[in-house]
Tab-separated table of C-alpha atoms in Angstrom:
chain	number	residue	atom	x	y	z
A	856	MET	CA	7.091	-32.589	103.340
A	857	GLU	CA	3.532	-31.319	103.677
A	858	ARG	CA	3.151	-27.713	104.714
A	859	ILE	CA	0.426	-25.637	106.328
A	860	GLN	CA	-2.019	-24.440	103.683
A	861	THR	CA	-1.398	-20.773	102.943
A	862	LYS	CA	-1.984	-18.321	100.139
A	863	PRO	CA	-0.009	-15.134	99.443
A	864	ILE	CA	-1.104	-11.923	101.116
A	865	GLU	CA	-2.070	-9.306	98.552
A	866	ARG	CA	0.601	-6.694	97.905
A	867	VAL	CA	-0.297	-3.167	96.774
A	868	LYS	CA	1.814	-0.119	95.973
A	869	ASP	CA	0.305	2.809	97.829
A	870	ILE	CA	-3.422	2.912	98.538
A	871	SER	CA	-6.063	5.557	99.189
A	872	LYS	CA	-7.959	5.770	102.458
A	873	GLU	CA	-11.199	4.910	100.682
A	874	ALA	CA	-9.753	1.857	98.934
A	875	PHE	CA	-8.148	0.564	102.125
A	876	ILE	CA	-11.407	0.849	104.085
A	877	GLU	CA	-13.547	-0.816	101.409
A	878	LYS	CA	-11.183	-3.576	100.266
A	879	TYR	CA	-9.402	-4.521	103.492
A	880	TYR	CA	-10.689	-2.911	106.707
A	881	LYS	CA	-14.415	-3.591	106.282
A	882	PRO	CA	-13.952	-7.219	105.148
A	883	GLN	CA	-11.122	-7.643	107.697
A	884	LYS	CA	-8.646	-8.880	105.097
A	885	PRO	CA	-4.861	-8.538	105.442
A	886	VAL	CA	-2.791	-6.607	102.921
A	887	LEU	CA	0.846	-5.642	102.523
A	888	ILE	CA	1.357	-2.028	101.467
A	889	GLU	CA	4.569	-1.189	99.679
A	890	GLY	CA	5.662	2.445	99.642
A	891	LEU	CA	3.697	3.563	102.706
A	892	THR	CA	6.908	4.543	104.506
A	893	LYS	CA	9.017	5.891	101.649
A	894	GLU	CA	8.407	9.534	102.551
A	895	TRP	CA	9.325	8.965	106.201
A	896	PRO	CA	12.803	9.853	107.475
A	897	ALA	CA	12.700	6.385	109.034
A	898	TYR	CA	12.794	4.760	105.598
A	899	LYS	CA	16.358	5.957	105.047
A	900	LYS	CA	17.530	6.253	108.666
A	901	TRP	CA	16.206	3.203	110.473
A	902	ASN	CA	18.697	0.366	110.581
A	903	LEU	CA	20.490	-1.479	113.367
A	904	ASP	CA	23.408	0.976	113.372
A	905	TYR	CA	21.101	3.962	113.814
A	906	ILE	CA	19.126	2.407	116.681
A	907	GLN	CA	22.388	1.326	118.293
A	908	SER	CA	23.730	4.879	118.121
A	909	LEU	CA	20.762	6.045	120.214
A	910	ALA	CA	20.766	3.153	122.654
A	911	GLY	CA	23.066	4.559	125.334
A	912	ASP	CA	23.249	2.410	128.444
A	913	GLN	CA	19.575	1.496	128.685
A	914	GLU	CA	18.793	-2.094	129.635
A	915	VAL	CA	16.058	-4.065	127.903
A	916	PRO	CA	14.257	-7.310	128.831
A	917	LEU	CA	14.882	-10.167	126.410
A	918	TYR	CA	12.684	-13.143	125.563
A	919	ASN	CA	13.538	-16.471	123.933
A	920	ASN	CA	11.702	-19.371	122.312
A	921	GLU	CA	11.638	-21.626	125.369
A	922	PRO	CA	8.139	-22.404	126.731
A	923	THR	CA	7.485	-20.889	130.139
A	924	LYS	CA	7.327	-23.508	132.874
A	925	GLY	CA	6.162	-23.995	136.419
A	926	LYS	CA	5.221	-20.790	138.175
A	927	GLN	CA	6.606	-18.460	135.512
A	928	TYR	CA	4.208	-15.919	134.046
A	929	SER	CA	2.969	-16.725	130.537
A	930	ALA	CA	5.226	-14.033	129.011
A	931	GLU	CA	8.307	-13.585	131.138
A	932	PRO	CA	11.744	-12.264	130.056
A	933	VAL	CA	14.699	-14.598	130.498
A	934	MET	CA	17.331	-11.896	131.060
A	935	LYS	CA	18.237	-8.224	130.657
A	936	MET	CA	20.998	-6.715	128.556
A	937	LYS	CA	22.153	-3.311	127.389
A	938	LEU	CA	20.396	-2.475	124.142
A	939	TYR	CA	23.716	-1.542	122.531
A	940	ASP	CA	25.152	-4.977	123.302
A	941	TYR	CA	22.021	-6.792	122.158
A	942	ILE	CA	22.072	-5.024	118.771
A	943	GLU	CA	25.735	-5.936	118.444
A	944	ILE	CA	24.690	-9.590	118.726
A	945	LEU	CA	22.016	-9.109	116.062
A	946	LYS	CA	24.658	-7.701	113.718
A	947	THR	CA	27.159	-10.495	114.234
A	948	LYS	CA	25.490	-13.854	114.963
A	949	PRO	CA	22.130	-15.639	115.301
A	950	THR	CA	20.355	-15.697	118.662
A	951	ASP	CA	16.886	-16.670	119.807
A	952	LEU	CA	16.792	-13.657	122.145
A	953	ARG	CA	14.161	-11.118	121.116
A	954	ILE	CA	12.936	-7.734	122.291
A	955	PHE	CA	9.172	-7.732	122.706
A	956	PHE	CA	7.038	-4.565	122.830
A	957	TYR	CA	9.691	-1.868	123.178
A	958	ASN	CA	7.626	1.291	123.768
A	959	ILE	CA	9.136	4.073	121.662
A	960	LEU	CA	7.562	6.932	123.630
A	961	ASP	CA	8.981	5.676	126.909
A	962	ASN	CA	12.354	4.431	125.723
A	963	MET	CA	13.477	6.292	122.587
A	964	PRO	CA	11.165	9.281	121.940
A	965	LYS	CA	13.608	10.729	119.416
A	966	LEU	CA	12.261	8.176	116.933
A	967	ILE	CA	8.800	9.766	116.960
A	968	SER	CA	9.955	12.474	114.560
A	969	ASP	CA	11.049	9.811	112.046
A	970	PHE	CA	7.581	8.486	111.159
A	971	GLU	CA	3.973	9.564	110.640
A	972	TYR	CA	0.673	7.907	111.487
A	973	PRO	CA	-0.586	6.925	108.023
A	974	ASP	CA	-3.863	8.378	106.815
A	975	ILE	CA	-5.574	5.154	105.747
A	976	GLY	CA	-8.770	5.409	107.787
A	977	LEU	CA	-7.609	3.861	111.065
A	978	LYS	CA	-7.652	5.889	114.273
A	979	PHE	CA	-4.304	4.943	115.752
A	980	PHE	CA	-3.693	4.915	119.497
A	981	LYS	CA	-0.658	7.195	119.686
A	982	ARG	CA	0.442	6.195	123.170
A	983	LEU	CA	1.723	2.759	122.133
A	984	PRO	CA	4.011	2.741	119.101
A	985	ALA	CA	6.040	-0.402	119.824
A	986	MET	CA	9.148	-1.984	118.350
A	987	PHE	CA	10.143	-5.649	118.133
A	988	PHE	CA	13.670	-6.956	117.489
A	989	GLY	CA	14.862	-10.391	116.406
A	990	SER	CA	17.785	-12.274	114.893
A	991	GLU	CA	18.143	-14.597	111.941
A	992	GLY	CA	16.099	-17.720	112.605
A	993	SER	CA	14.326	-16.440	115.709
A	994	LYS	CA	10.605	-17.181	115.842
A	995	VAL	CA	7.613	-15.628	117.560
A	996	LEU	CA	5.100	-18.120	118.940
A	997	PRO	CA	1.806	-18.042	116.994
A	998	HIS	CA	-0.565	-15.743	118.855
A	999	TYR	CA	-3.117	-12.974	118.493
A	1000	ASP	CA	-2.984	-9.672	120.346
A	1001	MET	CA	-4.885	-9.610	123.615
A	1002	ASP	CA	-6.308	-6.119	123.036
A	1003	LEU	CA	-7.794	-7.221	119.654
A	1004	SER	CA	-6.539	-4.086	117.914
A	1005	ASP	CA	-6.249	-3.627	114.181
A	1006	LEU	CA	-2.499	-3.573	113.597
A	1007	VAL	CA	-0.198	-2.076	110.983
A	1008	HIS	CA	3.217	-3.706	111.237
A	1009	PHE	CA	6.219	-1.970	109.601
A	1010	HIS	CA	9.454	-3.866	109.045
A	1011	PHE	CA	12.959	-2.381	108.861
A	1012	HIS	CA	16.444	-3.735	108.220
A	1013	GLY	CA	16.307	-7.095	106.517
A	1014	LYS	CA	13.487	-9.534	105.902
A	1015	LYS	CA	10.973	-11.502	107.922
A	1016	SER	CA	8.365	-14.150	107.150
A	1017	VAL	CA	4.812	-13.715	108.440
A	1018	MET	CA	1.961	-16.222	108.512
A	1019	LEU	CA	-1.507	-14.932	109.395
A	1020	PHE	CA	-4.632	-16.860	110.370
A	1021	ALA	CA	-8.117	-15.383	110.607
A	1022	PRO	CA	-10.058	-15.751	113.890
A	1023	ASP	CA	-12.221	-18.494	112.376
A	1024	GLN	CA	-9.086	-20.667	112.124
A	1025	THR	CA	-8.639	-20.707	115.908
A	1026	GLN	CA	-10.457	-24.058	116.084
A	1027	TYR	CA	-7.555	-25.696	114.204
A	1028	LEU	CA	-4.667	-23.929	115.953
A	1029	TYR	CA	-4.749	-25.763	119.299
A	1030	ARG	CA	-5.332	-22.587	121.270
A	1031	ILE	CA	-4.479	-22.896	124.965
A	1032	PRO	CA	-7.366	-21.879	127.311
A	1033	PHE	CA	-6.993	-18.531	129.110
A	1034	SER	CA	-4.262	-17.452	126.696
A	1035	VAL	CA	-3.756	-15.926	123.246
A	1036	HIS	CA	-1.264	-18.490	121.931
A	1037	ASN	CA	-1.331	-22.082	120.778
A	1038	LEU	CA	0.299	-25.293	121.994
A	1039	GLU	CA	3.986	-24.415	122.198
A	1040	GLU	CA	5.185	-27.824	120.973
A	1041	ILE	CA	3.666	-27.196	117.540
A	1042	ASP	CA	6.086	-26.171	114.781
A	1043	LEU	CA	4.182	-24.568	111.919
A	1044	ASP	CA	7.265	-24.803	109.687
A	1045	ASN	CA	7.417	-28.581	110.158
A	1046	PRO	CA	3.874	-29.576	111.163
A	1047	ASP	CA	3.311	-32.987	112.724
A	1048	PHE	CA	-0.017	-33.827	111.117
A	1049	GLU	CA	-0.227	-37.233	112.787
A	1050	THR	CA	-0.017	-35.849	116.320
A	1051	TYR	CA	-1.948	-32.658	115.517
A	1052	PRO	CA	-4.401	-33.582	112.703
A	1053	ALA	CA	-6.392	-30.351	113.008
A	1054	LEU	CA	-3.434	-28.576	111.398
A	1055	LYS	CA	-4.401	-30.260	108.106
A	1056	LYS	CA	-7.517	-28.099	107.990
A	1057	LEU	CA	-5.691	-24.896	108.898
A	1058	GLN	CA	-5.716	-22.242	106.166
A	1059	GLY	CA	-3.725	-19.035	106.366
A	1060	TYR	CA	-1.903	-16.275	104.563
A	1061	GLU	CA	1.839	-15.818	104.108
A	1062	VAL	CA	4.171	-13.023	103.045
A	1063	ILE	CA	7.835	-12.004	103.112
A	1064	MET	CA	8.314	-8.479	104.461
A	1065	ASN	CA	11.161	-6.263	103.276
A	1066	HIS	CA	12.574	-3.002	104.615
A	1067	GLY	CA	9.819	-0.391	104.778
A	1068	ASP	CA	6.900	-2.715	104.049
A	1069	ALA	CA	3.666	-2.205	105.996
A	1070	LEU	CA	1.425	-5.181	106.809
A	1071	TYR	CA	-2.192	-4.690	107.878
A	1072	MET	CA	-3.248	-7.386	110.368
A	1073	PRO	CA	-6.978	-7.207	111.163
A	1074	SER	CA	-8.342	-7.513	114.697
A	1075	GLY	CA	-7.932	-10.945	116.245
A	1076	TYR	CA	-5.710	-12.353	113.489
A	1077	TRP	CA	-3.131	-14.895	114.616
A	1078	HIS	CA	0.431	-14.137	113.528
A	1079	TYR	CA	3.453	-16.400	113.347
A	1080	ILE	CA	6.652	-14.479	112.636
A	1081	LYS	CA	10.118	-15.691	111.681
A	1082	TYR	CA	13.097	-13.367	111.227
A	1083	LEU	CA	15.083	-14.262	108.102
A	1084	ASN	CA	17.938	-12.024	109.278
A	1085	GLY	CA	18.561	-9.595	112.100
A	1086	GLY	CA	16.150	-6.681	112.058
A	1087	PHE	CA	13.293	-4.917	113.775
A	1088	SER	CA	9.716	-3.818	113.243
A	1089	MET	CA	7.278	-1.243	114.562
A	1090	THR	CA	3.586	-1.802	115.203
A	1091	LEU	CA	0.892	0.874	115.321
A	1092	ARG	CA	-2.471	-0.154	116.725
A	1093	ALA	CA	-6.067	1.032	116.367
A	1094	PHE	CA	-8.544	-0.132	118.997
A	1095	THR	CA	-11.777	-1.733	117.906
A	1096	LYS	CA	-15.071	0.168	117.705
A	1097	LYS	CA	-17.202	-2.986	117.691
A	1098	PRO	CA	-19.060	-3.508	121.011
A	1099	LYS	CA	-18.672	-7.308	121.124
A	1100	THR	CA	-14.972	-7.146	120.289
A	1101	PHE	CA	-14.463	-4.346	122.815
A	1102	ALA	CA	-16.141	-6.437	125.528
A	1103	LYS	CA	-13.902	-9.389	124.684
A	1104	MET	CA	-10.854	-7.126	124.850
A	1105	LEU	CA	-11.861	-5.982	128.361
A	1106	TYR	CA	-12.250	-9.620	129.410
A	1107	ASN	CA	-8.821	-10.529	127.995
A	1108	VAL	CA	-6.967	-7.599	129.539
A	1109	PHE	CA	-8.673	-7.258	132.915
A	1110	PHE	CA	-9.660	-10.845	133.757
A	1111	MET	CA	-8.116	-13.556	131.620
A	1112	ARG	CA	-4.501	-12.385	131.870
A	1113	HIS	CA	-4.623	-11.991	135.652
A	1114	PHE	CA	-6.503	-15.264	136.153
A	1115	GLU	CA	-3.912	-17.141	134.075
A	1116	ASN	CA	-0.937	-15.705	135.952
A	1117	GLY	CA	-2.672	-16.332	139.275
A	1118	MET	CA	-3.285	-19.979	138.414
A	1119	ARG	CA	0.331	-20.396	137.335
A	1120	LYS	CA	1.514	-19.064	140.671
A	1121	LEU	CA	-0.980	-21.262	142.524
A	1122	ARG	CA	-0.657	-24.567	140.653
A	1123	GLY	CA	2.531	-24.168	138.602
A	1124	GLN	CA	3.361	-26.851	136.059
A	1125	LYS	CA	0.228	-28.879	136.915
A	1126	TRP	CA	-1.902	-26.019	135.557
A	1127	ILE	CA	0.144	-25.816	132.338
A	1128	ASP	CA	0.031	-29.597	131.795
A	1129	TYR	CA	-3.728	-29.670	132.464
A	1130	LYS	CA	-4.384	-26.941	129.890
A	1131	ASN	CA	-2.197	-28.661	127.297
A	1132	GLU	CA	-4.126	-31.911	127.762
A	1133	ILE	CA	-7.566	-30.366	127.430
A	1134	THR	CA	-6.393	-28.315	124.429
A	1135	ILE	CA	-5.611	-31.466	122.477
A	1136	LYS	CA	-8.721	-33.265	123.725
A	1137	ASN	CA	-11.110	-30.400	122.872
A	1138	THR	CA	-9.511	-29.640	119.503
A	1139	HIS	CA	-9.748	-33.255	118.381
A	1140	LYS	CA	-13.299	-33.535	119.709
A	1141	ASN	CA	-14.326	-30.494	117.644
A	1142	LEU	CA	-12.536	-31.962	114.643
A	1143	SER	CA	-14.492	-35.215	114.821
A	1144	GLU	CA	-17.795	-33.354	115.165
């Protein structure tokens, strides 16, 4: 079976601030850094048992892989569950339920003392260290982050697969208008090149992340994530300093998101179906040109 064209993401063991800036940040090129977390308490402490021991009775919103429909918001949780019970599921059986953007400062500030903001030349926004949890086989819809931050993504407990696509690949990804994700029917693991021929031109990067690995994802990069077993990750973000990118971020956060949710409430499934149709039409039109 044909696959999406990808090449391995470079892996390095430790890196200086100067080398990171010159080789990866300035050219906006992804890299996986091994060893960046080995001096952190988190490297030895962070696993599902440890997080579960701190969970208490707090409830968390959970998301699944089902496309949102009708008048649902574009990113809407399907249920809530006690964090302790959810982690118990991760430890015992597969599930497509995921925790998305669990803010450490708000929900589990004790974890702050377990890690450091790495000195690699990025000015991290320290108000939003966020965690993400998933089970074996669960997938995260291909998307890019609305705030267009440079991201460093740290994985703990187990392994996960990550595909990345640079912003210039958006034309082949069937991006849905007024959103940051692609057509939800597309399966990048089993691409249907007949129905979605633009995928043949798509070129990306791919890597397997292990416990403690740190992945640099440049601003605007698409990411498609698949958990190979139950685990969790933490993302630190650095906001862009580029005026054009900053203006686009303001548009995404303060207009596009609210316009999209407003149209969903107003027109429901008709709006979603309309956008899906024009996505395919416009992508194939660009492909022929």
